[in-house]
mmCIF file of C-alpha atoms and ligand atoms in Angstrom:
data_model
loop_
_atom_site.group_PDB
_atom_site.id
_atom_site.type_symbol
_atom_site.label_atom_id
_atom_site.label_comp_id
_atom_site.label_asym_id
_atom_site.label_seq_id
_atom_site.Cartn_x
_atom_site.Cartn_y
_atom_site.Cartn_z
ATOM 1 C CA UNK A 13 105.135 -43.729 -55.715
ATOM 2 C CA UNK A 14 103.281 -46.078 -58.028
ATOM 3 C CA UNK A 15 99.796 -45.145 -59.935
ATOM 4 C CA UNK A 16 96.847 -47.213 -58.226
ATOM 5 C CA UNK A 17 95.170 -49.427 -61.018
ATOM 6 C CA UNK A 18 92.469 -47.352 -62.796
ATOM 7 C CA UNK A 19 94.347 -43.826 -61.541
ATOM 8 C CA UNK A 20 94.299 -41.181 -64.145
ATOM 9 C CA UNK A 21 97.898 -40.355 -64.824
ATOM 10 C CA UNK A 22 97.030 -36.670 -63.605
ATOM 11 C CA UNK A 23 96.025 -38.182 -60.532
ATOM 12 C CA UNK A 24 99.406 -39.880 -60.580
ATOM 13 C CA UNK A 25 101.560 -36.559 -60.999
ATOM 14 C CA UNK A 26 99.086 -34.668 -59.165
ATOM 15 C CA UNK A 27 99.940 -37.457 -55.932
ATOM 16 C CA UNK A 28 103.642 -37.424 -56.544
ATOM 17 C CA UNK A 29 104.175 -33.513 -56.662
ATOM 18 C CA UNK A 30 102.706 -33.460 -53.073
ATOM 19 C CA UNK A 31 104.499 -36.696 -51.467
ATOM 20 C CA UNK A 32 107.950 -34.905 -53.104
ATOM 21 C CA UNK A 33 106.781 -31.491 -51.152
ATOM 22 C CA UNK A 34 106.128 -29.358 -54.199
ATOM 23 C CA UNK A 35 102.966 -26.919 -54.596
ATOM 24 C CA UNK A 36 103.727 -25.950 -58.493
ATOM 25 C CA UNK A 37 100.717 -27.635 -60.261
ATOM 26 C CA UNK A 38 101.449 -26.011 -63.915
ATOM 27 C CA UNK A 39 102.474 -29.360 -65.511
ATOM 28 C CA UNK A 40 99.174 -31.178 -64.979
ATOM 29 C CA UNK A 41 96.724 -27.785 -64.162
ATOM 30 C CA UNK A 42 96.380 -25.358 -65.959
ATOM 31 C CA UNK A 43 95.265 -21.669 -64.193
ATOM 32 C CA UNK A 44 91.844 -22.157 -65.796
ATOM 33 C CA UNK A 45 91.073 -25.173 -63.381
ATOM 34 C CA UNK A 46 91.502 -28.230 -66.114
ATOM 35 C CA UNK A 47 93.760 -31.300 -66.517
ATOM 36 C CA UNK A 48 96.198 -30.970 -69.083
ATOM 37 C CA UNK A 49 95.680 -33.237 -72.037
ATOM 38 C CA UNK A 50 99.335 -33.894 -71.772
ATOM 39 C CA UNK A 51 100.470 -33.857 -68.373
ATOM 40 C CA UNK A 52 104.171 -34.319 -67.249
ATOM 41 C CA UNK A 53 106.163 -35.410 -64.162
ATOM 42 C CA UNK A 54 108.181 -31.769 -63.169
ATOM 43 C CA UNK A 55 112.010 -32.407 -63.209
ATOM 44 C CA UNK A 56 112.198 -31.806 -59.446
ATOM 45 C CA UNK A 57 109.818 -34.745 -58.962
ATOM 46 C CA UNK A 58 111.398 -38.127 -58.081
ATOM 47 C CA UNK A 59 109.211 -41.073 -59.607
ATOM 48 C CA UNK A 60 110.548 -44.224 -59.797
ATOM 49 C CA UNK A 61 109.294 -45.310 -63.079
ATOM 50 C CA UNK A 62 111.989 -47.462 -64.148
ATOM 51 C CA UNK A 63 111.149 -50.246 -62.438
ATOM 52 C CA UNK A 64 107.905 -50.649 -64.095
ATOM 53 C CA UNK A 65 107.762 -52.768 -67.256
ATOM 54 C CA UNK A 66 107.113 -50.958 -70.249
ATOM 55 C CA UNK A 67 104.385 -52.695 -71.677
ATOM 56 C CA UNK A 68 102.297 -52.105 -68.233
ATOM 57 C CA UNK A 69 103.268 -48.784 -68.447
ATOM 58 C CA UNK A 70 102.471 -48.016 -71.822
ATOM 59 C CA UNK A 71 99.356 -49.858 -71.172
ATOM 60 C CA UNK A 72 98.696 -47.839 -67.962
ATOM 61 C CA UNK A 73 99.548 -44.451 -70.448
ATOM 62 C CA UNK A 74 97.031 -45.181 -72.953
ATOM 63 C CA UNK A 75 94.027 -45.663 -70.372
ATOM 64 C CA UNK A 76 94.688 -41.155 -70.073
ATOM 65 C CA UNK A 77 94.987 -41.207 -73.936
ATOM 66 C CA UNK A 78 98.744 -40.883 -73.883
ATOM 67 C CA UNK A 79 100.560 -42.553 -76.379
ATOM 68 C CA UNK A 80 97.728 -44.269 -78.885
ATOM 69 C CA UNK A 81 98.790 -44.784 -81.936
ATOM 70 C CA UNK A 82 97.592 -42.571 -84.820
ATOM 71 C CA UNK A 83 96.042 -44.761 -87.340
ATOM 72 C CA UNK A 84 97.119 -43.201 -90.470
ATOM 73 C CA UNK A 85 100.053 -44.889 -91.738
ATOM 74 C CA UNK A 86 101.572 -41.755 -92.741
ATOM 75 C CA UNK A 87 102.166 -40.390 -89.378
ATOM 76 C CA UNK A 88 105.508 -40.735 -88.166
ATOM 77 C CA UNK A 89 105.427 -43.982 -85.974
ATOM 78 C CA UNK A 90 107.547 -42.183 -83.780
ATOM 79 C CA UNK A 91 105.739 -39.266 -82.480
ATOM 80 C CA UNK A 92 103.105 -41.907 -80.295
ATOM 81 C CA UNK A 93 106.169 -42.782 -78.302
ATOM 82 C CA UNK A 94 107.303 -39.675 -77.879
ATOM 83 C CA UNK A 95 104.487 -38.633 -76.464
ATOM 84 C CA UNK A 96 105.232 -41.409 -73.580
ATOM 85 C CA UNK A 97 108.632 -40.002 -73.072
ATOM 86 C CA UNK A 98 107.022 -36.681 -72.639
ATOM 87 C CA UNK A 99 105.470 -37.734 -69.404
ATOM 88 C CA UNK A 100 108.314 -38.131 -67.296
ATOM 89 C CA UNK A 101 110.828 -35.835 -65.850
ATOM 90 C CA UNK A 102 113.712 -34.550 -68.440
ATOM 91 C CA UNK A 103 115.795 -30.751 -68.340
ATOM 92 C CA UNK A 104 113.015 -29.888 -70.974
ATOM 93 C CA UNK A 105 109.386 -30.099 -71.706
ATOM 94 C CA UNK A 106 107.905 -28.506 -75.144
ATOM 95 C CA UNK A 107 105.111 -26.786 -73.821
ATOM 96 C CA UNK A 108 102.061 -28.831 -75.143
ATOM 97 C CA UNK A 109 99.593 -27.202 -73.175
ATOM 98 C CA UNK A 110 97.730 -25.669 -76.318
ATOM 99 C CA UNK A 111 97.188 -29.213 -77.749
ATOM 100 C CA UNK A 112 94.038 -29.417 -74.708
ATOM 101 C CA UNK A 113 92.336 -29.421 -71.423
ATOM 102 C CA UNK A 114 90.469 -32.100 -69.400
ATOM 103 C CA UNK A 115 87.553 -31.188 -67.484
ATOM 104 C CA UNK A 116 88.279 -32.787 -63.674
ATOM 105 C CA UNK A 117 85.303 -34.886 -63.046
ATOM 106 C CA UNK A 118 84.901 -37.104 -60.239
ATOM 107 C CA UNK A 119 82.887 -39.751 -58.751
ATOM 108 C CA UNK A 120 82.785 -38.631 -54.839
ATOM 109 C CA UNK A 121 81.758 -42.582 -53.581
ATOM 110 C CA UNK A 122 84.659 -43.885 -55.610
ATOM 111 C CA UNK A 123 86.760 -41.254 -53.723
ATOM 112 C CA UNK A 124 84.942 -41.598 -50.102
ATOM 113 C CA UNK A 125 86.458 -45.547 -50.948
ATOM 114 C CA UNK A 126 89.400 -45.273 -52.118
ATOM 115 C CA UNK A 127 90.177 -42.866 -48.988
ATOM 116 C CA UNK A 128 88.933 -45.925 -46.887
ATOM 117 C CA UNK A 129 90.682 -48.366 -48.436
ATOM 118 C CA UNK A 130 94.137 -46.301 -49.558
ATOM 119 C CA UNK A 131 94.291 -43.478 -47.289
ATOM 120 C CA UNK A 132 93.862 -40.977 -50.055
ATOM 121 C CA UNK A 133 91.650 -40.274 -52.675
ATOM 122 C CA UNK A 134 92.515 -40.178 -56.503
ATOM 123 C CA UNK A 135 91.256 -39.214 -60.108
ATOM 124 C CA UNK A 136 90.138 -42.426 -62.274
ATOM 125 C CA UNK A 137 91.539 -42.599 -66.165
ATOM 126 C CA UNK A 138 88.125 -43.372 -66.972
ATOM 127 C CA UNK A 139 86.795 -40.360 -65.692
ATOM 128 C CA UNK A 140 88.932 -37.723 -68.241
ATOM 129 C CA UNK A 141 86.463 -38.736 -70.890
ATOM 130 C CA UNK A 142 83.686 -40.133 -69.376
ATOM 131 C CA UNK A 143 80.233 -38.046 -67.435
ATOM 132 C CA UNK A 144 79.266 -41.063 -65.616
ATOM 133 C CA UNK A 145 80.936 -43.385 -63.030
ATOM 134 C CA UNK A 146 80.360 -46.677 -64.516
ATOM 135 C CA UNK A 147 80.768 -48.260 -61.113
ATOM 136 C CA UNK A 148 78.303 -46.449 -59.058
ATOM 137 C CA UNK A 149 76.046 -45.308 -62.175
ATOM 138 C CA UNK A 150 75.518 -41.892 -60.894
ATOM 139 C CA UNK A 151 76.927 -38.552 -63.053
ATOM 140 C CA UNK A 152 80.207 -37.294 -62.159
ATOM 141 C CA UNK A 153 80.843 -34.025 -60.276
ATOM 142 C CA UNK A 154 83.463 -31.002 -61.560
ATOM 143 C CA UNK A 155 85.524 -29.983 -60.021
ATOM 144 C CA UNK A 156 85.578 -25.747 -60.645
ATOM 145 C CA UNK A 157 88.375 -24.471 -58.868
ATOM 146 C CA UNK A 158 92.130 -25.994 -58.238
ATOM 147 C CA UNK A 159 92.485 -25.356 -54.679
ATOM 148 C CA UNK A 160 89.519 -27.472 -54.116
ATOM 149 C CA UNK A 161 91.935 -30.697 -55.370
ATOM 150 C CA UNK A 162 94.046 -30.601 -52.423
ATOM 151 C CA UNK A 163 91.120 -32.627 -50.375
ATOM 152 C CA UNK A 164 91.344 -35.357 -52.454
ATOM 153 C CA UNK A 165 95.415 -35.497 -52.069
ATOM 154 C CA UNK A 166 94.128 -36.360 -48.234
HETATM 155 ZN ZN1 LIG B 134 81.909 -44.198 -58.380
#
């Protein structure tokens, strides 16, 4: 199942853990309630990734601060693409957790429309780093607890 244009790539994992009938949450939310900075697809996940071209999805990456290249010319050019890699399913994930969390914030018109118009509701990119919706203008809500989530999976 594809990201929707705009869809944090929490959102995306999130979405995919549920349509592949898992309930393990620990690679995009952590037990405290927060998005993991660097979020990853679970092995036992099928997404079909390959069939989207790299530059869209290294473009799509980037909007949930995945893969932006360091500026300093002395970091190893490599480790920015690595951190693309990281995302998707492979026998083993470094556990990156400690490098941060993401508060969930969400804009509950955006959701109440993309329910409408999808069938199911889903986290923006914009909204990882961002306190207002920049579509509706209002402050975003927080989400406080995990279980609370599974509404927006519809
Ligand atoms: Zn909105």
């Amino acid at each position: 199942m594809k990201f929707v244009k705009g869809e944090a790539l929490q959102s995306w994992i999130y979405r995919n853990i549920i349509v592949n009938g898992f309930s393990d949450f620990s690679s995009v939310i952590g037990s405290d309630g927060l998005w993991h900075r660097y979020p990853y697809f679970p092995k036992e996940v099928k997404v079909e990734y390959s069939s989207i071209p790299d530059q869209e999805l290294i473009g799509y990456l980037r909007l949930s601060g995945i893969g932006i290249k360091k500026a300093s010319l002395l970091e190893n050019p490599t480790l920015y693409v690595n951190e693309v890699y990281d995302v998707f399913p492979k026998s083993y994930h470094p556990v990156n957790y400690s490098k941060g969390k993401v508060t969930i914030a969400f804009c509950n018109l955006c959701i109440k429309a993309a329910i409408k118009n999808n069938g199911f509701g889903y986290i923006k990119s914009e909204w990882l780093y961002g306190s207002k919706c920049t579509i509706h203008n209002i402050e975003l809500g927080i989400l406080e607890s995990t279980s609370r989530i599974d509404t927006l999976a519809g």
